[in-house]
mmCIF file of C-alpha atoms in Angstrom:
data_model
loop_
_atom_site.group_PDB
_atom_site.id
_atom_site.type_symbol
_atom_site.label_atom_id
_atom_site.label_comp_id
_atom_site.label_asym_id
_atom_site.label_seq_id
_atom_site.Cartn_x
_atom_site.Cartn_y
_atom_site.Cartn_z
ATOM 1 C CA SER S 6 -62.235 -26.384 -54.304
ATOM 2 C CA SER S 7 -59.896 -25.735 -51.424
ATOM 3 C CA LEU S 8 -57.204 -24.446 -53.778
ATOM 4 C CA SER S 9 -59.484 -21.790 -55.259
ATOM 5 C CA ASP S 10 -60.467 -20.768 -51.720
ATOM 6 C CA THR S 11 -56.807 -20.365 -50.818
ATOM 7 C CA TYR S 12 -56.160 -18.157 -53.846
ATOM 8 C CA LEU S 13 -59.250 -16.157 -52.881
ATOM 9 C CA GLN S 14 -57.876 -15.485 -49.413
ATOM 10 C CA VAL S 15 -54.655 -14.019 -50.765
ATOM 11 C CA GLY S 16 -56.483 -11.885 -53.310
ATOM 12 C CA LYS S 17 -55.394 -13.821 -56.408
ATOM 13 C CA TYR S 18 -58.842 -13.565 -57.928
ATOM 14 C CA ASP S 19 -58.014 -14.640 -61.491
ATOM 15 C CA MET S 20 -56.293 -17.780 -60.198
ATOM 16 C CA ALA S 21 -59.208 -18.503 -57.845
ATOM 17 C CA LYS S 22 -61.656 -18.078 -60.711
ATOM 18 C CA ALA S 23 -59.643 -20.346 -63.034
ATOM 19 C CA LYS S 24 -59.228 -23.126 -60.448
ATOM 20 C CA TYR S 25 -62.898 -23.045 -59.499
ATOM 21 C CA ARG S 26 -64.051 -23.127 -63.118
ATOM 22 C CA LYS S 27 -61.736 -26.069 -63.797
ATOM 23 C CA THR S 28 -63.211 -27.930 -60.850
ATOM 24 C CA MET S 29 -66.787 -27.280 -62.000
ATOM 25 C CA ILE S 30 -65.945 -28.501 -65.521
ATOM 26 C CA TRP S 31 -64.515 -31.679 -63.995
ATOM 27 C CA TYR S 32 -67.660 -32.290 -61.916
ATOM 28 C CA ASN S 33 -69.824 -31.689 -64.984
ATOM 29 C CA ASP S 34 -67.778 -33.789 -67.421
ATOM 30 C CA TYR S 35 -67.691 -36.790 -65.092
ATOM 31 C CA ASN S 36 -71.336 -36.321 -64.060
ATOM 32 C CA LEU S 37 -70.390 -36.237 -60.382
ATOM 33 C CA ASP S 38 -72.751 -35.450 -57.553
ATOM 34 C CA PRO S 39 -71.795 -32.800 -55.007
ATOM 35 C CA PRO S 40 -70.641 -34.258 -51.692
ATOM 36 C CA ASP S 41 -73.343 -34.913 -49.111
ATOM 37 C CA ASP S 42 -72.662 -32.399 -46.372
ATOM 38 C CA GLU S 43 -74.342 -32.790 -43.037
ATOM 39 C CA VAL S 44 -76.972 -30.214 -42.158
ATOM 40 C CA LEU S 45 -75.279 -27.535 -40.076
ATOM 41 C CA LEU S 46 -76.439 -27.324 -36.480
ATOM 42 C CA ILE S 47 -77.212 -23.630 -36.721
ATOM 43 C CA ASP S 48 -80.507 -22.169 -35.501
ATOM 44 C CA VAL S 49 -81.846 -25.702 -34.955
ATOM 45 C CA GLU S 50 -85.100 -24.489 -33.433
ATOM 46 C CA GLY S 51 -85.612 -21.981 -36.223
ATOM 47 C CA THR S 52 -85.797 -18.973 -33.893
ATOM 48 C CA LEU S 53 -83.403 -16.813 -35.901
ATOM 49 C CA LEU S 54 -85.103 -17.826 -39.140
ATOM 50 C CA GLU S 55 -88.501 -16.820 -37.751
ATOM 51 C CA GLU S 56 -87.167 -13.494 -36.450
ATOM 52 C CA THR S 57 -85.527 -12.641 -39.782
ATOM 53 C CA GLU S 58 -88.626 -13.583 -41.752
ATOM 54 C CA LYS S 59 -90.716 -11.452 -39.380
ATOM 55 C CA ALA S 60 -88.361 -8.508 -39.895
ATOM 56 C CA LEU S 61 -88.761 -8.826 -43.670
ATOM 57 C CA GLU S 62 -92.531 -9.168 -43.317
ATOM 58 C CA ASP S 63 -92.707 -6.041 -41.134
ATOM 59 C CA TYR S 64 -90.536 -4.115 -43.593
ATOM 60 C CA ASN S 65 -92.695 -5.067 -46.571
ATOM 61 C CA SER S 66 -95.887 -4.376 -44.619
ATOM 62 C CA MET S 67 -94.654 -0.928 -43.670
ATOM 63 C CA LEU S 68 -93.883 -0.043 -47.274
ATOM 64 C CA TYR S 69 -96.576 -1.810 -49.253
ATOM 65 C CA GLY S 70 -99.209 -3.230 -46.924
ATOM 66 C CA GLY S 71 -101.086 -0.162 -45.734
ATOM 67 C CA GLN S 72 -101.819 3.414 -46.668
ATOM 68 C CA GLU S 73 -98.201 4.533 -46.364
ATOM 69 C CA ILE S 74 -96.673 6.518 -49.191
ATOM 70 C CA LEU S 75 -93.426 5.354 -50.756
ATOM 71 C CA ILE S 76 -90.942 8.075 -51.648
ATOM 72 C CA PRO S 77 -90.819 9.564 -54.231
ATOM 73 C CA ASN S 78 -94.497 10.488 -54.453
ATOM 74 C CA ASN S 79 -95.646 13.878 -55.689
ATOM 75 C CA ASN S 80 -99.071 13.416 -54.101
ATOM 76 C CA ALA S 81 -97.781 13.334 -50.528
ATOM 77 C CA LYS S 82 -99.585 15.731 -48.208
ATOM 78 C CA PRO S 83 -98.451 17.257 -44.895
ATOM 79 C CA GLY S 84 -99.107 14.787 -42.098
ATOM 80 C CA ASP S 85 -98.845 11.710 -44.318
ATOM 81 C CA GLN S 86 -96.641 8.898 -43.049
ATOM 82 C CA ILE S 87 -93.849 8.612 -45.587
ATOM 83 C CA TYR S 88 -91.358 5.759 -45.787
ATOM 84 C CA GLU S 89 -88.437 5.316 -48.121
ATOM 85 C CA ALA S 90 -87.305 1.912 -49.324
ATOM 86 C CA ASP S 91 -83.964 0.783 -47.885
ATOM 87 C CA PHE S 92 -82.675 -1.641 -50.506
ATOM 88 C CA ILE S 93 -79.472 -2.403 -48.607
ATOM 89 C CA TYR S 94 -81.377 -3.369 -45.447
ATOM 90 C CA GLU S 95 -83.838 -5.499 -47.416
ATOM 91 C CA ALA S 96 -81.009 -7.182 -49.339
ATOM 92 C CA GLY S 97 -79.239 -7.964 -46.071
ATOM 93 C CA LEU S 98 -82.355 -9.692 -44.748
ATOM 94 C CA HIS S 99 -82.605 -11.837 -47.890
ATOM 95 C CA SER S 100 -78.901 -12.649 -47.680
ATOM 96 C CA ASN S 101 -79.282 -13.773 -44.060
ATOM 97 C CA LEU S 102 -82.363 -15.818 -44.902
ATOM 98 C CA GLY S 103 -80.448 -17.491 -47.700
ATOM 99 C CA ALA S 104 -77.643 -18.442 -45.316
ATOM 100 C CA LEU S 105 -80.129 -19.809 -42.778
ATOM 101 C CA ARG S 106 -81.887 -21.849 -45.464
ATOM 102 C CA MET S 107 -78.528 -23.214 -46.621
ATOM 103 C CA ALA S 108 -77.779 -24.298 -43.046
ATOM 104 C CA ARG S 109 -81.017 -26.310 -43.165
ATOM 105 C CA ASN S 110 -80.067 -27.746 -46.575
ATOM 106 C CA GLU S 111 -83.047 -26.000 -48.196
ATOM 107 C CA VAL S 112 -80.967 -25.058 -51.202
ATOM 108 C CA HIS S 113 -83.751 -24.026 -53.603
ATOM 109 C CA LEU S 114 -85.134 -21.559 -51.043
ATOM 110 C CA ALA S 115 -81.633 -20.258 -50.349
ATOM 111 C CA ILE S 116 -81.069 -19.590 -54.059
ATOM 112 C CA ASN S 117 -84.275 -17.553 -54.237
ATOM 113 C CA HIS S 118 -83.160 -15.378 -51.314
ATOM 114 C CA PHE S 119 -79.627 -14.918 -52.667
ATOM 115 C CA ALA S 120 -80.980 -13.924 -56.081
ATOM 116 C CA GLU S 121 -83.344 -11.406 -54.461
ATOM 117 C CA ALA S 122 -80.493 -9.985 -52.366
ATOM 118 C CA ILE S 123 -78.305 -9.514 -55.456
ATOM 119 C CA GLU S 124 -81.108 -7.759 -57.333
ATOM 120 C CA LEU S 125 -81.644 -5.366 -54.421
ATOM 121 C CA TYR S 126 -77.940 -4.711 -53.845
ATOM 122 C CA ASN S 127 -77.554 -3.884 -57.536
ATOM 123 C CA ARG S 128 -80.020 -1.024 -57.110
ATOM 124 C CA ASN S 129 -77.385 0.720 -55.002
ATOM 125 C CA PRO S 130 -74.058 -0.963 -55.875
ATOM 126 C CA MET S 131 -71.872 1.837 -54.526
ATOM 127 C CA GLU S 132 -73.311 1.464 -51.031
ATOM 128 C CA ALA S 133 -73.513 -2.325 -51.250
ATOM 129 C CA GLY S 134 -69.838 -2.669 -52.164
ATOM 130 C CA LYS S 135 -68.309 -6.021 -51.203
ATOM 131 C CA ALA S 136 -71.670 -7.391 -50.038
ATOM 132 C CA ILE S 137 -72.663 -8.157 -53.632
ATOM 133 C CA GLY S 138 -69.566 -10.314 -53.999
ATOM 134 C CA ASP S 139 -70.303 -12.078 -50.716
ATOM 135 C CA VAL S 140 -73.805 -13.037 -51.849
ATOM 136 C CA LYS S 141 -72.529 -14.110 -55.278
ATOM 137 C CA LEU S 142 -70.082 -16.396 -53.485
ATOM 138 C CA SER S 143 -72.925 -17.860 -51.391
ATOM 139 C CA LEU S 144 -74.973 -18.308 -54.559
ATOM 140 C CA ALA S 145 -72.063 -20.191 -56.167
ATOM 141 C CA THR S 146 -72.043 -22.599 -53.220
ATOM 142 C CA ALA S 147 -75.815 -23.076 -53.440
ATOM 143 C CA TYR S 148 -75.699 -23.817 -57.176
ATOM 144 C CA PHE S 149 -72.870 -26.298 -56.558
ATOM 145 C CA LYS S 150 -74.885 -28.137 -53.910
ATOM 146 C CA GLN S 151 -77.786 -28.269 -56.358
ATOM 147 C CA GLY S 152 -75.538 -29.729 -59.065
ATOM 148 C CA ASP S 153 -75.752 -26.682 -61.352
ATOM 149 C CA TYR S 154 -72.014 -26.510 -61.958
ATOM 150 C CA GLU S 155 -72.017 -24.024 -64.836
ATOM 151 C CA LEU S 156 -74.198 -21.583 -62.904
ATOM 152 C CA SER S 157 -71.971 -22.099 -59.861
ATOM 153 C CA SER S 158 -68.879 -21.257 -61.899
ATOM 154 C CA ASP S 159 -70.513 -18.127 -63.333
ATOM 155 C CA ALA S 160 -71.577 -16.888 -59.888
ATOM 156 C CA TYR S 161 -68.101 -17.553 -58.462
ATOM 157 C CA SER S 162 -66.472 -15.665 -61.356
ATOM 158 C CA ASP S 163 -68.815 -12.724 -60.769
ATOM 159 C CA ALA S 164 -67.831 -12.686 -57.090
ATOM 160 C CA MET S 165 -64.118 -12.661 -57.944
ATOM 161 C CA GLU S 166 -64.571 -9.741 -60.350
ATOM 162 C CA ILE S 167 -66.452 -7.754 -57.710
ATOM 163 C CA TYR S 168 -63.771 -8.457 -55.073
ATOM 164 C CA ALA S 169 -61.029 -7.422 -57.515
ATOM 165 C CA GLU S 170 -62.798 -4.113 -58.154
ATOM 166 C CA VAL S 171 -64.024 -3.302 -54.644
ATOM 167 C CA VAL S 172 -61.407 -4.890 -52.368
ATOM 168 C CA GLY S 173 -58.411 -4.930 -54.704
ATOM 169 C CA GLU S 174 -55.875 -7.478 -55.897
ATOM 170 C CA GLY S 175 -53.672 -9.037 -53.259
ATOM 171 C CA LYS S 176 -56.146 -8.368 -50.453
ATOM 172 C CA ASN S 177 -58.210 -10.941 -48.619
ATOM 173 C CA PRO S 178 -61.904 -9.958 -48.880
ATOM 174 C CA MET S 179 -62.634 -12.084 -45.809
ATOM 175 C CA MET S 180 -60.310 -9.836 -43.785
ATOM 176 C CA GLU S 181 -62.194 -6.702 -44.738
ATOM 177 C CA GLY S 182 -62.938 -4.854 -41.521
ATOM 178 C CA LEU S 183 -60.424 -6.838 -39.468
ATOM 179 C CA GLU S 184 -58.296 -3.770 -38.689
ATOM 180 C CA SER S 185 -61.277 -1.866 -37.298
ATOM 181 C CA LEU S 186 -62.137 -4.938 -35.210
ATOM 182 C CA LEU S 187 -58.623 -4.981 -33.767
ATOM 183 C CA GLN S 188 -58.797 -1.262 -33.057
ATOM 184 C CA GLU S 189 -62.053 -1.772 -31.172
ATOM 185 C CA HIS S 190 -60.129 -4.087 -28.850
ATOM 186 C CA GLY S 191 -57.613 -1.340 -28.095
ATOM 187 C CA LEU S 192 -54.638 -2.755 -29.989
ATOM 188 C CA ASP S 193 -52.039 -0.286 -31.245
ATOM 189 C CA ALA S 194 -51.066 0.134 -34.906
ATOM 190 C CA GLU S 195 -47.843 -1.894 -34.583
ATOM 191 C CA THR S 196 -49.651 -4.871 -33.043
ATOM 192 C CA ILE S 197 -52.384 -4.699 -35.687
ATOM 193 C CA GLN S 198 -49.756 -4.746 -38.436
ATOM 194 C CA LEU S 199 -48.030 -7.755 -36.879
ATOM 195 C CA LEU S 200 -51.300 -9.672 -36.561
ATOM 196 C CA THR S 201 -52.517 -8.979 -40.090
ATOM 197 C CA ASN S 202 -49.101 -9.792 -41.572
ATOM 198 C CA SER S 203 -48.959 -13.005 -39.567
ATOM 199 C CA ILE S 204 -52.406 -14.120 -40.730
ATOM 200 C CA GLY S 205 -51.794 -13.154 -44.354
ATOM 201 C CA GLY S 206 -48.275 -14.600 -44.384
ATOM 202 C CA GLY S 207 -49.493 -17.979 -43.205
ATOM 203 C CA VAL S 208 -51.976 -18.222 -46.033
ATOM 204 C CA ILE S 209 -49.524 -16.896 -48.642
ATOM 205 C CA GLY S 210 -46.923 -19.429 -47.545
ATOM 206 C CA ASN S 211 -49.515 -22.146 -47.942
ATOM 207 C CA VAL S 212 -50.314 -21.008 -51.495
ATOM 208 C CA HIS S 213 -46.648 -21.076 -52.499
ATOM 209 C CA GLY S 214 -46.393 -24.617 -51.113
ATOM 210 C CA ILE S 215 -49.416 -25.737 -53.119
ATOM 211 C CA GLU S 216 -48.052 -24.123 -56.286
ATOM 212 C CA GLU S 217 -44.736 -25.950 -55.894
ATOM 213 C CA ASN S 218 -46.480 -29.268 -55.251
ATOM 214 C CA SER S 219 -48.845 -28.803 -58.169
ATOM 215 C CA LYS S 220 -45.928 -28.528 -60.605
ATOM 216 C CA GLU S 221 -45.072 -32.143 -59.828
ATOM 217 C CA SER S 222 -48.635 -33.453 -59.758
ATOM 218 C CA SER S 223 -50.975 -34.725 -62.477
ATOM 219 C CA LYS S 224 -53.992 -32.827 -63.779
ATOM 220 C CA ASP S 225 -56.350 -34.813 -61.584
ATOM 221 C CA ASP S 226 -54.545 -33.515 -58.500
ATOM 222 C CA ASP S 227 -56.092 -30.094 -59.092
ATOM 223 C CA PHE S 228 -59.450 -31.558 -58.059
ATOM 224 C CA ARG S 229 -58.335 -33.373 -54.943
ATOM 225 C CA SER S 230 -58.985 -31.738 -51.625
ATOM 226 C CA SER S 231 -55.732 -30.275 -50.332
ATOM 227 C CA GLU S 232 -55.061 -29.723 -46.650
ATOM 228 C CA THR S 233 -55.089 -25.969 -46.397
ATOM 229 C CA ILE S 234 -55.206 -23.730 -43.377
ATOM 230 C CA LEU S 235 -57.624 -20.916 -44.131
ATOM 231 C CA LEU S 236 -58.251 -17.779 -42.156
ATOM 232 C CA ASP S 237 -61.093 -18.135 -39.663
ATOM 233 C CA LEU S 238 -62.216 -14.649 -38.645
ATOM 234 C CA ASP S 239 -64.585 -16.058 -36.050
ATOM 235 C CA ALA S 240 -61.617 -17.698 -34.355
ATOM 236 C CA VAL S 241 -59.710 -14.412 -34.484
ATOM 237 C CA LYS S 242 -62.623 -12.606 -32.852
ATOM 238 C CA ALA S 243 -62.928 -15.260 -30.159
ATOM 239 C CA SER S 244 -59.206 -15.021 -29.412
ATOM 240 C CA LEU S 245 -59.396 -11.252 -29.148
ATOM 241 C CA GLN S 246 -62.316 -11.470 -26.764
ATOM 242 C CA ASN S 247 -60.340 -13.864 -24.577
ATOM 243 C CA VAL S 248 -57.357 -11.515 -24.557
ATOM 244 C CA THR S 249 -59.376 -8.483 -23.591
ATOM 245 C CA ALA S 250 -61.305 -10.456 -20.989
ATOM 246 C CA LYS S 251 -58.057 -11.485 -19.283
ATOM 247 C CA GLU S 252 -56.769 -7.913 -19.324
#
């Protein structure tokens, strides 16, 4: 639901969770099918998918496929090749594979990868941080596309709780790392503040407008797609690259 996404981007996680759950109940009660989205034209030739799968295969082979010893192992001898599992790296590969499978509309395969990523991230939640919430959000989308609305709602709620704990109320989790990105492009603190306030203010203003409109609307209006302008970090990055290129 576009309204829940808008609340998400201004860090109103409880509101986002409530609106999304309401939408999923509506889809379930009226036995609606998820909209047919076109397959995204991402990695059409499958090159990135093959490379990511190869990276995961090499990682697993290194740890489990030969005579290597996995730390901790009390039987390790001097000269043995010793490798330690990197759960965060492995989870990231599964997360990326899930996204690539989603782009190809292979939802059941995407769900398997997202679930594996979550399990691995949960082995080191402190280091994983926001990434667990990101994958939960992707899993919610996958369940929705599969028509599992209750599971989608549960995954979305989990993501909101993680964002509230890790990112904090009133903060946009999708903007996490934006300030460091701006600093990399040589912008001073005052300019960074102006940019982040401008982006956040536009979304907040949009939320207030929706809240005012919703007071005058019927219950069914909560489920209609509203025209919202959401933050597009990719567009921000592209704009910054253009600015620095001109300079």
